[in-house]
Amino acid sequence: MCGILGVVARSPVNQMLYDGLLLLQHRGQDAAGIATCTGRSFAMQKGNGLVRDVFRTRNMRALPGLSGIAHVRYPTAGSASNGEEAQPFYVNAPFGLTLAHNGNLTNSAVLKDEMFRLDRRHINTDSDSEVLLNVLANELQANASGVSLDPQTIFKAVTVLQQRVRGAYACVVEIAGYGVLGFRDPHGIRPICYGITETEAGTEFLISSESVALEGLGFRFVRDIEPGEAVFIDLDGNFYSQQCAPVSSLNPCIFEYVYFARPDSVIDGTSVYDARLKLGENLAENVRTAWNRGDIDVVMPIPDTSRPSAMQLAMRLGLDYREGFIKNRYVGRTFIMPGQAVRQRSVRQKLNAMSIEFRGKNVLLVDDSIVRGTTSREIVQMAREAGANKVYFASAAPPIRFPNVYGIDMPTRNELIAHGRSDEEIRIAIGADALIYQSIDAMKRAITDAGPRVNRFEASCFDGVYVTGDVTPEYL
């Protein structure tokens, strides 16, 4: 999962892109990068680490220009430690292109081979994003006439790209001397939207993974980029859009609503916060049916993502709501940290249990989901050490039993605690006195109720259905 930005403005964009990356830092803490453009020349700074660590004052001064793109990354294809795989990626021909990509390609190995054998293009890293950039570059070169480039030629290149590429992708691309391009895969798996702001010098455009970055930077949200659609903003501020896929459908990744996106974002017409409230409501009904509420003294969230669901669940069941865990906000999100050992070590650094809230109580802990079980097991143990009498555990999402191949770091079944285990076996593994999950239907219904525009989802990690239709058992 990554965060992307693309901007065409009337004043220098380096600070805007930096501030935007801070607003999207939750989407990736492994690497960050900014590329700006002046005339036909790019300036770029990227590296491993948080946004605040990658960019210093001297780096910001070296990023001139009124347009640019930016990226925060956590790895799903390639290496977490390879600084060469930080984005944006750059290729010099044709025209000069930089690209930032959120998602994961399912046919990148085939494309990489085709790039070498048929298109004579060398891919220097293991990143599928570099493959995607070179596919686009090749199609632009094939469709352009001489050194001129117009929106229709760009959209034609994206059309051919969508015929060749499989998987999930939301991208921003800057074409040196021409403008910024944004496009989304035909299934609409990864989020991308754009907004505008009016200045004395003219209209400015910002493309972003989430609406929260638009609002935080003073832009007015216009709309989401549709599945299969491409938009292009030239350097004069002219906006163009075209549907580039003959067949498209909206299937947003349901895990965006469950965990990844910020609660103050709106994705494809659905408020993430409202979706999480409704997940809590549906989970409350499940708890009401399965358990005796009289056995529960207090409801507590696992900070931060599960807070709306836990609050709503407590309200629906008429139970006390307490904040028993205090979060150290200077430790990253453990789910997106590279490596199981790092994730496990970070749990206790990130959370501290207040014994005053736990001592002698039967506690219902609510989390957004249980992925590997690392965090859940440590938290249950921490609650017991803080004096809890009994520790019940509720997940606002169903069991995650299948790998995700569209940009979430769940590459193998063996990493998933729910794979091959019953709910009772999972309960034993995490050490809880009782465990309850949201059902798949209730999860989907909650998000549809929050935003009726979305009625289909990419929910493969829960239901094993891969919407692109090209994921085989051998691939998994």
CSV table of C-alpha atoms in Angstrom, one decimal:
chain,number,residue,atom,x,y,z
A,1,MET,CA,0.0,0.0,0.0
A,2,CYS,CA,1.3,3.4,-1.0
A,3,GLY,CA,0.3,7.1,-1.2
A,4,ILE,CA,0.6,9.2,-4.3
A,5,LEU,CA,0.3,12.8,-5.2
A,6,GLY,CA,0.4,14.8,-8.4
A,7,VAL,CA,0.1,18.6,-8.7
A,8,VAL,CA,0.0,21.3,-11.4
A,9,ALA,CA,0.1,24.7,-9.7
A,10,ARG,CA,0.9,28.4,-10.2
A,11,SER,CA,3.6,28.6,-7.6
A,12,PRO,CA,6.4,26.3,-6.4
A,13,VAL,CA,5.0,22.9,-5.4
A,14,ASN,CA,7.9,21.4,-3.3
A,15,GLN,CA,6.4,22.4,0.1
A,16,MET,CA,2.9,21.4,-1.0
A,17,LEU,CA,4.0,17.9,-2.0
A,18,TYR,CA,6.0,17.6,1.3
A,19,ASP,CA,3.0,18.6,3.3
A,20,GLY,CA,0.8,16.3,1.3
A,21,LEU,CA,3.1,13.3,2.0
A,22,LEU,CA,2.8,14.0,5.7
A,23,LEU,CA,-1.0,13.7,5.3
A,24,LEU,CA,-0.5,10.4,3.5
A,25,GLN,CA,2.2,9.1,5.8
A,26,HIS,CA,-0.2,6.4,7.2
A,27,ARG,CA,-0.1,4.7,3.8
A,28,GLY,CA,3.6,4.0,3.8
A,29,GLN,CA,6.5,4.5,6.2
A,30,ASP,CA,9.2,2.6,4.3
A,31,ALA,CA,10.3,5.2,1.8
A,32,ALA,CA,9.3,8.6,0.4
A,33,GLY,CA,10.1,10.6,-2.7
A,34,ILE,CA,9.3,13.9,-4.6
A,35,ALA,CA,10.0,14.7,-8.2
A,36,THR,CA,9.3,18.2,-9.6
A,37,CYS,CA,9.7,19.6,-13.1
A,38,THR,CA,11.0,22.9,-14.4
A,39,GLY,CA,10.7,23.3,-18.2
A,40,ARG,CA,11.8,19.9,-19.4
A,41,SER,CA,14.1,19.1,-16.5
A,42,PHE,CA,13.2,16.9,-13.5
A,43,ALA,CA,14.6,17.3,-9.9
A,44,MET,CA,14.2,14.4,-7.6
A,45,GLN,CA,14.8,13.5,-4.0
A,46,LYS,CA,13.9,10.0,-2.6
A,47,GLY,CA,15.1,7.6,0.0
A,48,ASN,CA,14.2,5.1,2.7
A,49,GLY,CA,12.5,6.4,5.8
A,50,LEU,CA,9.7,8.6,7.0
A,51,VAL,CA,8.9,11.8,5.1
A,52,ARG,CA,10.6,14.0,7.7
A,53,ASP,CA,13.8,11.9,7.5
A,54,VAL,CA,14.1,11.8,3.7
A,55,PHE,CA,13.7,15.6,3.1
A,56,ARG,CA,16.0,18.3,4.6
A,57,THR,CA,16.0,22.0,3.9
A,58,ARG,CA,18.7,21.6,1.3
A,59,ASN,CA,16.7,18.8,-0.5
A,60,MET,CA,13.6,21.0,-0.6
A,61,ARG,CA,15.6,23.9,-2.1
A,62,ALA,CA,16.8,21.5,-4.8
A,63,LEU,CA,13.2,20.8,-5.9
A,64,PRO,CA,12.1,23.8,-8.0
A,65,GLY,CA,9.1,23.8,-10.3
A,66,LEU,CA,5.3,24.5,-10.6
A,67,SER,CA,4.4,20.8,-11.1
A,68,GLY,CA,5.4,17.5,-9.6
A,69,ILE,CA,4.5,14.1,-8.2
A,70,ALA,CA,5.2,12.4,-4.8
A,71,HIS,CA,5.1,9.0,-3.2
A,72,VAL,CA,5.2,7.3,0.2
A,73,ARG,CA,5.8,3.5,0.1
A,74,TYR,CA,5.6,0.3,2.0
A,75,PRO,CA,6.7,-2.6,-0.1
A,76,THR,CA,4.4,-5.2,-1.7
A,77,ALA,CA,6.6,-6.1,-4.6
A,78,GLY,CA,10.4,-5.8,-4.5
A,79,SER,CA,12.6,-5.1,-1.5
A,80,ALA,CA,11.9,-3.1,1.6
A,81,SER,CA,15.5,-2.2,2.1
A,82,ASN,CA,16.5,-1.3,-1.5
A,83,GLY,CA,16.7,2.5,-1.8
A,84,GLU,CA,16.6,2.2,-5.6
A,85,GLU,CA,13.0,1.0,-5.3
A,86,ALA,CA,11.9,4.2,-3.6
A,87,GLN,CA,9.6,6.1,-5.9
A,88,PRO,CA,9.0,8.1,-8.1
A,89,PHE,CA,10.7,6.2,-10.9
A,90,TYR,CA,12.2,8.0,-13.9
A,91,VAL,CA,12.8,7.0,-17.5
A,92,ASN,CA,14.3,9.3,-20.0
A,93,ALA,CA,12.5,8.2,-23.2
A,94,PRO,CA,10.2,9.2,-24.6
A,95,PHE,CA,9.9,12.8,-23.5
A,96,GLY,CA,11.1,12.1,-19.9
A,97,LEU,CA,8.6,10.5,-17.5
A,98,THR,CA,8.4,10.1,-13.7
A,99,LEU,CA,5.8,7.8,-12.1
A,100,ALA,CA,4.4,7.1,-8.7
A,101,HIS,CA,2.3,3.9,-8.3
A,102,ASN,CA,-0.1,2.5,-5.6
A,103,GLY,CA,-1.1,-1.1,-6.1
A,104,ASN,CA,0.5,-4.3,-7.3
A,105,LEU,CA,0.6,-5.9,-10.8
A,106,THR,CA,-0.2,-9.6,-11.1
A,107,ASN,CA,1.5,-10.1,-14.4
A,108,SER,CA,4.7,-8.1,-13.8
A,109,ALA,CA,7.0,-11.1,-14.4
A,110,VAL,CA,5.4,-11.6,-17.9
A,111,LEU,CA,5.6,-7.9,-18.6
A,112,LYS,CA,9.2,-7.7,-17.6
A,113,ASP,CA,10.1,-10.5,-20.0
A,114,GLU,CA,8.1,-8.8,-22.8
A,115,MET,CA,9.8,-5.5,-22.1
A,116,PHE,CA,13.2,-7.2,-22.7
A,117,ARG,CA,12.3,-9.5,-25.6
A,118,LEU,CA,9.9,-7.4,-27.5
A,119,ASP,CA,10.3,-3.8,-26.5
A,120,ARG,CA,14.1,-3.8,-25.8
A,121,ARG,CA,13.6,-2.1,-22.4
A,122,HIS,CA,15.7,-2.9,-19.4
A,123,ILE,CA,14.1,-3.1,-16.0
A,124,ASN,CA,16.7,-2.4,-13.3
A,125,THR,CA,14.9,-3.3,-10.1
A,126,ASP,CA,12.4,-6.0,-8.9
A,127,SER,CA,9.7,-3.3,-8.5
A,128,ASP,CA,6.5,-3.8,-10.6
A,129,SER,CA,6.2,0.0,-10.6
A,130,GLU,CA,9.3,0.3,-12.8
A,131,VAL,CA,7.7,-2.3,-15.1
A,132,LEU,CA,4.5,-0.2,-15.2
A,133,LEU,CA,6.4,2.9,-16.1
A,134,ASN,CA,8.2,1.2,-18.9
A,135,VAL,CA,5.0,-0.2,-20.4
A,136,LEU,CA,3.6,3.4,-20.4
A,137,ALA,CA,6.8,4.8,-21.9
A,138,ASN,CA,6.8,2.2,-24.6
A,139,GLU,CA,3.1,2.9,-25.6
A,140,LEU,CA,3.7,6.6,-25.6
A,141,GLN,CA,6.7,6.1,-27.9
A,142,ALA,CA,4.6,3.8,-30.2
A,143,ASN,CA,1.7,6.3,-30.5
A,144,ALA,CA,3.4,9.7,-30.5
A,145,SER,CA,4.2,11.5,-33.7
A,146,GLY,CA,7.6,13.0,-33.6
A,147,VAL,CA,8.3,15.1,-30.6
A,148,SER,CA,4.7,16.4,-30.2
A,149,LEU,CA,2.3,15.1,-27.7
A,150,ASP,CA,-1.4,15.8,-27.2
A,151,PRO,CA,-4.0,14.4,-24.7
A,152,GLN,CA,-5.5,12.0,-27.2
A,153,THR,CA,-2.1,10.4,-27.8
A,154,ILE,CA,-1.6,10.1,-24.0
A,155,PHE,CA,-5.0,8.5,-23.5
A,156,LYS,CA,-4.4,6.1,-26.4
A,157,ALA,CA,-1.2,5.0,-24.6
A,158,VAL,CA,-3.1,4.4,-21.4
A,159,THR,CA,-5.7,2.4,-23.3
A,160,VAL,CA,-3.1,0.0,-24.6
A,161,LEU,CA,-1.4,-0.1,-21.2
A,162,GLN,CA,-4.7,-1.3,-19.6
A,163,GLN,CA,-4.9,-4.0,-22.2
A,164,ARG,CA,-1.4,-5.3,-21.3
A,165,VAL,CA,-1.3,-4.8,-17.5
A,166,ARG,CA,-3.2,-6.8,-14.9
A,167,GLY,CA,-3.7,-6.2,-11.2
A,168,ALA,CA,-4.3,-3.0,-9.2
A,169,TYR,CA,-2.9,0.4,-10.0
A,170,ALA,CA,-3.6,4.0,-9.3
A,171,CYS,CA,-0.8,6.2,-10.8
A,172,VAL,CA,0.4,9.7,-11.3
A,173,VAL,CA,2.9,10.4,-14.1
A,174,GLU,CA,4.6,13.7,-15.0
A,175,ILE,CA,5.6,14.1,-18.7
A,176,ALA,CA,8.4,16.6,-18.9
A,177,GLY,CA,7.2,19.8,-20.5
A,178,TYR,CA,3.6,18.7,-20.9
A,179,GLY,CA,1.8,18.0,-17.6
A,180,VAL,CA,0.6,15.5,-15.1
A,181,LEU,CA,-1.3,12.3,-15.9
A,182,GLY,CA,-3.4,10.2,-13.4
A,183,PHE,CA,-5.1,6.9,-14.1
A,184,ARG,CA,-6.8,4.0,-12.4
A,185,ASP,CA,-7.1,0.3,-13.2
A,186,PRO,CA,-10.4,-0.9,-14.8
A,187,HIS,CA,-11.6,-2.6,-11.5
A,188,GLY,CA,-11.1,0.6,-9.4
A,189,ILE,CA,-9.2,-1.4,-6.7
A,190,ARG,CA,-6.9,1.4,-5.5
A,191,PRO,CA,-8.3,4.8,-4.6
A,192,ILE,CA,-7.4,8.0,-6.4
A,193,CYS,CA,-9.2,11.4,-6.6
A,194,TYR,CA,-8.5,15.0,-7.6
A,195,GLY,CA,-9.4,18.5,-6.5
A,196,ILE,CA,-8.9,22.1,-7.5
A,197,THR,CA,-8.3,25.4,-5.9
A,198,GLU,CA,-8.6,28.9,-7.4
A,199,THR,CA,-5.7,31.4,-7.0
A,200,GLU,CA,-5.1,34.8,-8.4
A,201,ALA,CA,-2.8,33.3,-11.0
A,202,GLY,CA,-5.3,30.6,-12.1
A,203,THR,CA,-6.6,27.1,-11.2
A,204,GLU,CA,-4.4,24.6,-9.5
A,205,PHE,CA,-5.0,20.8,-9.6
A,206,LEU,CA,-4.1,18.1,-7.1
A,207,ILE,CA,-4.4,14.4,-7.6
A,208,SER,CA,-4.2,12.2,-4.4
A,209,SER,CA,-4.8,8.7,-3.1
A,210,GLU,CA,-7.1,10.1,-0.4
A,211,SER,CA,-9.4,13.1,-0.1
A,212,VAL,CA,-7.8,14.0,3.2
A,213,ALA,CA,-4.7,15.4,1.4
A,214,LEU,CA,-6.9,17.6,-0.7
A,215,GLU,CA,-8.7,19.1,2.2
A,216,GLY,CA,-5.5,19.5,4.3
A,217,LEU,CA,-3.8,21.4,1.4
A,218,GLY,CA,-6.8,23.7,0.8
A,219,PHE,CA,-8.1,22.0,-2.3
A,220,ARG,CA,-11.8,21.4,-3.0
A,221,PHE,CA,-12.6,17.8,-3.7
A,222,VAL,CA,-14.1,17.4,-7.2
A,223,ARG,CA,-14.5,13.6,-7.6
A,224,ASP,CA,-12.8,10.2,-7.7
A,225,ILE,CA,-11.1,9.1,-10.9
A,226,GLU,CA,-13.3,6.4,-12.2
A,227,PRO,CA,-12.2,2.8,-12.8
A,228,GLY,CA,-10.4,2.7,-16.2
A,229,GLU,CA,-10.3,6.5,-16.5
A,230,ALA,CA,-7.3,8.7,-17.2
A,231,VAL,CA,-7.1,12.4,-16.5
A,232,PHE,CA,-4.4,14.8,-17.8
A,233,ILE,CA,-3.7,18.4,-16.7
A,234,ASP,CA,-1.4,20.3,-18.9
A,235,LEU,CA,1.0,23.0,-17.7
A,236,ASP,CA,-1.4,25.7,-18.7
A,237,GLY,CA,-4.0,24.3,-16.3
A,238,ASN,CA,-6.3,22.7,-19.0
A,239,PHE,CA,-8.0,19.6,-17.7
A,240,TYR,CA,-8.8,16.5,-19.9
A,241,SER,CA,-10.3,13.1,-19.1
A,242,GLN,CA,-11.2,10.0,-20.9
A,243,GLN,CA,-12.5,6.5,-20.2
A,244,CYS,CA,-9.7,4.3,-21.5
A,245,ALA,CA,-11.1,0.8,-20.6
A,246,PRO,CA,-13.8,-0.8,-22.8
A,247,VAL,CA,-15.2,-2.6,-19.7
A,248,SER,CA,-14.8,-1.3,-16.2
A,249,SER,CA,-16.5,-1.7,-12.8
A,250,LEU,CA,-16.0,-0.3,-9.4
A,251,ASN,CA,-14.5,-2.8,-6.9
A,252,PRO,CA,-12.6,-0.8,-4.3
A,253,CYS,CA,-10.4,-2.7,-1.9
A,254,ILE,CA,-12.5,-3.2,1.2
A,255,PHE,CA,-9.4,-3.2,3.4
A,256,GLU,CA,-9.1,0.6,2.7
A,257,TYR,CA,-12.3,1.1,4.7
A,258,VAL,CA,-11.4,-1.5,7.4
A,259,TYR,CA,-7.8,-0.4,8.1
A,260,PHE,CA,-5.7,1.6,5.7
A,261,ALA,CA,-7.4,4.8,4.9
A,262,ARG,CA,-7.6,7.7,7.3
A,263,PRO,CA,-11.0,8.0,8.9
A,264,ASP,CA,-11.5,11.5,7.7
A,265,SER,CA,-11.2,10.5,4.0
A,266,VAL,CA,-14.0,9.8,1.6
A,267,ILE,CA,-13.3,7.1,-0.9
A,268,ASP,CA,-15.7,6.5,-3.9
A,269,GLY,CA,-18.4,8.4,-2.1
A,270,THR,CA,-18.1,6.5,1.2
A,271,SER,CA,-17.0,8.1,4.4
A,272,VAL,CA,-14.3,5.9,5.9
A,273,TYR,CA,-15.4,7.0,9.4
A,274,ASP,CA,-19.0,6.2,8.8
A,275,ALA,CA,-18.1,2.8,7.4
A,276,ARG,CA,-16.2,2.0,10.6
A,277,LEU,CA,-19.1,3.1,12.7
A,278,LYS,CA,-21.4,0.8,10.8
A,279,LEU,CA,-18.9,-2.0,11.1
A,280,GLY,CA,-19.2,-1.5,14.9
A,281,GLU,CA,-23.0,-1.6,14.7
A,282,ASN,CA,-23.0,-4.9,12.9
A,283,LEU,CA,-20.4,-6.3,15.1
A,284,ALA,CA,-22.5,-5.4,18.1
A,285,GLU,CA,-25.4,-7.4,16.8
A,286,ASN,CA,-23.1,-10.4,16.4
A,287,VAL,CA,-21.9,-10.0,20.0
A,288,ARG,CA,-25.5,-9.6,21.3
A,289,THR,CA,-26.4,-12.9,19.6
A,290,ALA,CA,-23.3,-14.9,20.6
A,291,TRP,CA,-22.4,-13.7,24.1
A,292,ASN,CA,-24.0,-12.7,27.4
A,293,ARG,CA,-23.5,-9.0,27.6
A,294,GLY,CA,-23.6,-9.2,31.4
A,295,ASP,CA,-20.2,-10.9,31.3
A,296,ILE,CA,-18.6,-7.8,29.8
A,297,ASP,CA,-17.6,-4.9,32.1
A,298,VAL,CA,-16.0,-2.6,29.6
A,299,VAL,CA,-15.2,-2.2,25.8
A,300,MET,CA,-11.8,-1.0,24.7
A,301,PRO,CA,-10.4,-0.2,21.2
A,302,ILE,CA,-7.0,-1.2,20.0
A,303,PRO,CA,-5.8,2.3,18.9
A,304,ASP,CA,-6.3,3.9,16.5
A,305,THR,CA,-8.2,2.4,13.6
A,306,SER,CA,-10.8,0.4,15.6
A,307,ARG,CA,-11.9,3.4,17.8
A,308,PRO,CA,-15.1,4.3,15.8
A,309,SER,CA,-16.2,0.6,15.6
A,310,ALA,CA,-15.5,0.1,19.4
A,311,MET,CA,-17.4,3.3,20.3
A,312,GLN,CA,-20.4,2.3,18.3
A,313,LEU,CA,-20.4,-1.3,19.5
A,314,ALA,CA,-20.3,-0.1,23.2
A,315,MET,CA,-23.1,2.3,22.6
A,316,ARG,CA,-25.3,-0.3,20.9
A,317,LEU,CA,-24.8,-2.8,23.7
A,318,GLY,CA,-25.1,-0.2,26.5
A,319,LEU,CA,-21.6,-1.0,27.8
A,320,ASP,CA,-19.0,1.3,29.2
A,321,TYR,CA,-16.3,2.5,26.8
A,322,ARG,CA,-12.8,3.1,28.0
A,323,GLU,CA,-9.4,3.9,26.5
A,324,GLY,CA,-7.2,1.2,28.2
A,325,PHE,CA,-4.3,1.4,25.8
A,326,ILE,CA,-2.2,4.5,25.3
A,327,LYS,CA,-0.4,4.8,22.0
A,328,ASN,CA,3.1,6.0,21.4
A,329,ARG,CA,2.5,8.0,18.3
A,330,TYR,CA,6.1,8.0,17.3
A,331,VAL,CA,6.1,4.3,16.5
A,332,GLY,CA,4.8,3.3,13.0
A,333,ARG,CA,1.8,1.2,12.2
A,334,THR,CA,3.0,-2.3,13.0
A,335,PHE,CA,1.0,-4.0,10.2
A,336,ILE,CA,2.9,-2.2,7.5
A,337,MET,CA,6.4,-2.6,9.0
A,338,PRO,CA,8.7,-4.8,6.9
A,339,GLY,CA,9.4,-8.1,8.7
A,340,GLN,CA,7.6,-10.1,11.3
A,341,ALA,CA,10.4,-9.7,13.9
A,342,VAL,CA,10.2,-5.9,13.6
A,343,ARG,CA,6.4,-5.9,13.9
A,344,GLN,CA,6.4,-8.1,17.0
A,345,ARG,CA,9.0,-6.0,18.8
A,346,SER,CA,7.2,-2.8,18.0
A,347,VAL,CA,3.8,-3.8,19.6
A,348,ARG,CA,4.9,-3.1,23.2
A,349,GLN,CA,6.8,-0.1,22.1
A,350,LYS,CA,3.7,1.3,20.5
A,351,LEU,CA,1.1,0.5,23.2
A,352,ASN,CA,1.0,0.7,26.9
A,353,ALA,CA,-1.8,-0.8,29.0
A,354,MET,CA,-3.2,1.3,32.0
A,355,SER,CA,-3.8,-1.1,34.8
A,356,ILE,CA,-6.4,1.2,36.4
A,357,GLU,CA,-8.7,0.4,33.5
A,358,PHE,CA,-8.0,-3.4,33.4
A,359,ARG,CA,-7.6,-4.5,37.0
A,360,GLY,CA,-10.3,-7.0,37.9
A,361,LYS,CA,-12.5,-6.4,34.8
A,362,ASN,CA,-13.8,-8.6,32.0
A,363,VAL,CA,-12.6,-6.6,29.0
A,364,LEU,CA,-13.9,-6.7,25.4
A,365,LEU,CA,-11.1,-5.6,23.1
A,366,VAL,CA,-12.1,-4.5,19.6
A,367,ASP,CA,-9.7,-4.4,16.8
A,368,ASP,CA,-10.2,-3.5,13.1
A,369,SER,CA,-8.9,-6.9,12.0
A,370,ILE,CA,-6.6,-9.8,12.9
A,371,VAL,CA,-4.0,-10.4,10.2
A,372,ARG,CA,-0.9,-12.3,11.4
A,373,GLY,CA,-2.0,-12.4,15.0
A,374,THR,CA,1.2,-10.8,16.2
A,375,THR,CA,-0.4,-7.7,17.6
A,376,SER,CA,-3.4,-9.5,18.9
A,377,ARG,CA,-1.4,-12.0,20.9
A,378,GLU,CA,0.8,-9.4,22.5
A,379,ILE,CA,-2.2,-7.2,23.4
A,380,VAL,CA,-4.1,-10.0,25.0
A,381,GLN,CA,-1.0,-10.7,27.1
A,382,MET,CA,-0.6,-7.1,28.0
A,383,ALA,CA,-4.2,-6.9,29.1
A,384,ARG,CA,-3.7,-9.9,31.4
A,385,GLU,CA,-0.5,-8.4,32.8
A,386,ALA,CA,-2.4,-5.2,33.6
A,387,GLY,CA,-4.8,-7.2,35.7
A,388,ALA,CA,-7.8,-8.1,33.5
A,389,ASN,CA,-10.0,-10.9,34.8
A,390,LYS,CA,-11.1,-12.1,31.4
A,391,VAL,CA,-10.1,-10.9,27.9
A,392,TYR,CA,-12.6,-11.1,25.1
A,393,PHE,CA,-11.6,-10.2,21.6
A,394,ALA,CA,-13.8,-8.9,18.7
A,395,SER,CA,-12.6,-8.2,15.2
A,396,ALA,CA,-14.6,-5.7,13.1
A,397,ALA,CA,-13.5,-7.6,10.0
A,398,PRO,CA,-13.9,-11.3,9.1
A,399,PRO,CA,-11.0,-13.8,9.3
A,400,ILE,CA,-8.3,-13.1,6.8
A,401,ARG,CA,-7.7,-16.5,5.2
A,402,PHE,CA,-6.3,-15.7,1.8
A,403,PRO,CA,-3.3,-13.7,0.4
A,404,ASN,CA,-3.9,-10.3,-1.1
A,405,VAL,CA,-2.1,-9.8,-4.4
A,406,TYR,CA,-3.3,-6.2,-5.1
A,407,GLY,CA,-1.0,-4.2,-2.9
A,408,ILE,CA,-1.5,-5.3,0.7
A,409,ASP,CA,1.4,-7.0,2.4
A,410,MET,CA,-0.2,-10.5,2.8
A,411,PRO,CA,1.8,-12.4,0.3
A,412,THR,CA,1.6,-15.9,1.8
A,413,ARG,CA,-1.1,-18.0,3.5
A,414,ASN,CA,1.3,-19.2,6.2
A,415,GLU,CA,1.6,-15.6,7.5
A,416,LEU,CA,-2.1,-15.4,8.1
A,417,ILE,CA,-3.3,-16.7,11.5
A,418,ALA,CA,-6.7,-17.6,10.2
A,419,HIS,CA,-5.5,-19.7,7.3
A,420,GLY,CA,-6.2,-23.3,8.0
A,421,ARG,CA,-7.5,-22.6,11.6
A,422,SER,CA,-10.9,-22.5,13.0
A,423,ASP,CA,-12.1,-19.6,15.1
A,424,GLU,CA,-11.5,-21.6,18.3
A,425,GLU,CA,-8.0,-22.4,17.2
A,426,ILE,CA,-7.3,-18.7,16.5
A,427,ARG,CA,-8.7,-17.9,20.0
A,428,ILE,CA,-6.3,-20.3,21.6
A,429,ALA,CA,-3.4,-19.0,19.5
A,430,ILE,CA,-4.0,-15.3,20.6
A,431,GLY,CA,-4.7,-16.4,24.2
A,432,ALA,CA,-8.2,-14.8,24.5
A,433,ASP,CA,-11.0,-16.1,26.6
A,434,ALA,CA,-13.4,-15.7,23.7
A,435,LEU,CA,-13.2,-14.5,20.1
A,436,ILE,CA,-15.8,-13.2,17.7
A,437,TYR,CA,-15.5,-12.0,14.1
A,438,GLN,CA,-17.6,-9.9,11.8
A,439,SER,CA,-19.2,-12.0,9.0
A,440,ILE,CA,-18.2,-11.2,5.4
A,441,ASP,CA,-21.8,-10.3,4.5
A,442,ALA,CA,-22.1,-8.0,7.5
A,443,MET,CA,-18.8,-6.3,6.6
A,444,LYS,CA,-19.9,-5.6,3.0
A,445,ARG,CA,-23.3,-4.5,4.1
A,446,ALA,CA,-21.8,-2.0,6.6
A,447,ILE,CA,-19.8,-0.3,3.9
A,448,THR,CA,-22.6,-0.3,1.4
A,449,ASP,CA,-24.9,1.2,4.0
A,450,ALA,CA,-22.3,4.0,4.5
A,451,GLY,CA,-22.1,4.8,0.8
A,452,PRO,CA,-24.6,3.2,-1.6
A,453,ARG,CA,-22.5,4.0,-4.6
A,454,VAL,CA,-20.2,1.1,-3.8
A,455,ASN,CA,-21.9,-2.3,-3.9
A,456,ARG,CA,-19.1,-4.5,-5.0
A,457,PHE,CA,-15.7,-4.9,-3.4
A,458,GLU,CA,-12.3,-6.4,-3.9
A,459,ALA,CA,-12.4,-8.5,-0.7
A,460,SER,CA,-10.1,-11.4,-1.8
A,461,CYS,CA,-8.2,-11.6,1.6
A,462,PHE,CA,-11.6,-12.4,3.2
A,463,ASP,CA,-13.5,-14.4,0.5
A,464,GLY,CA,-10.8,-15.6,-1.8
A,465,VAL,CA,-12.4,-14.0,-4.9
A,466,TYR,CA,-9.9,-12.2,-7.1
A,467,VAL,CA,-11.7,-9.7,-9.2
A,468,THR,CA,-9.1,-9.5,-12.0
A,469,GLY,CA,-9.7,-13.1,-12.9
A,470,ASP,CA,-6.1,-14.0,-13.6
A,471,VAL,CA,-5.0,-15.1,-10.1
A,472,THR,CA,-4.5,-18.9,-10.1
A,473,PRO,CA,-3.7,-21.3,-7.3
A,474,GLU,CA,-0.2,-21.6,-8.8
A,475,TYR,CA,0.3,-17.8,-8.6
A,476,LEU,CA,-0.7,-17.8,-4.9
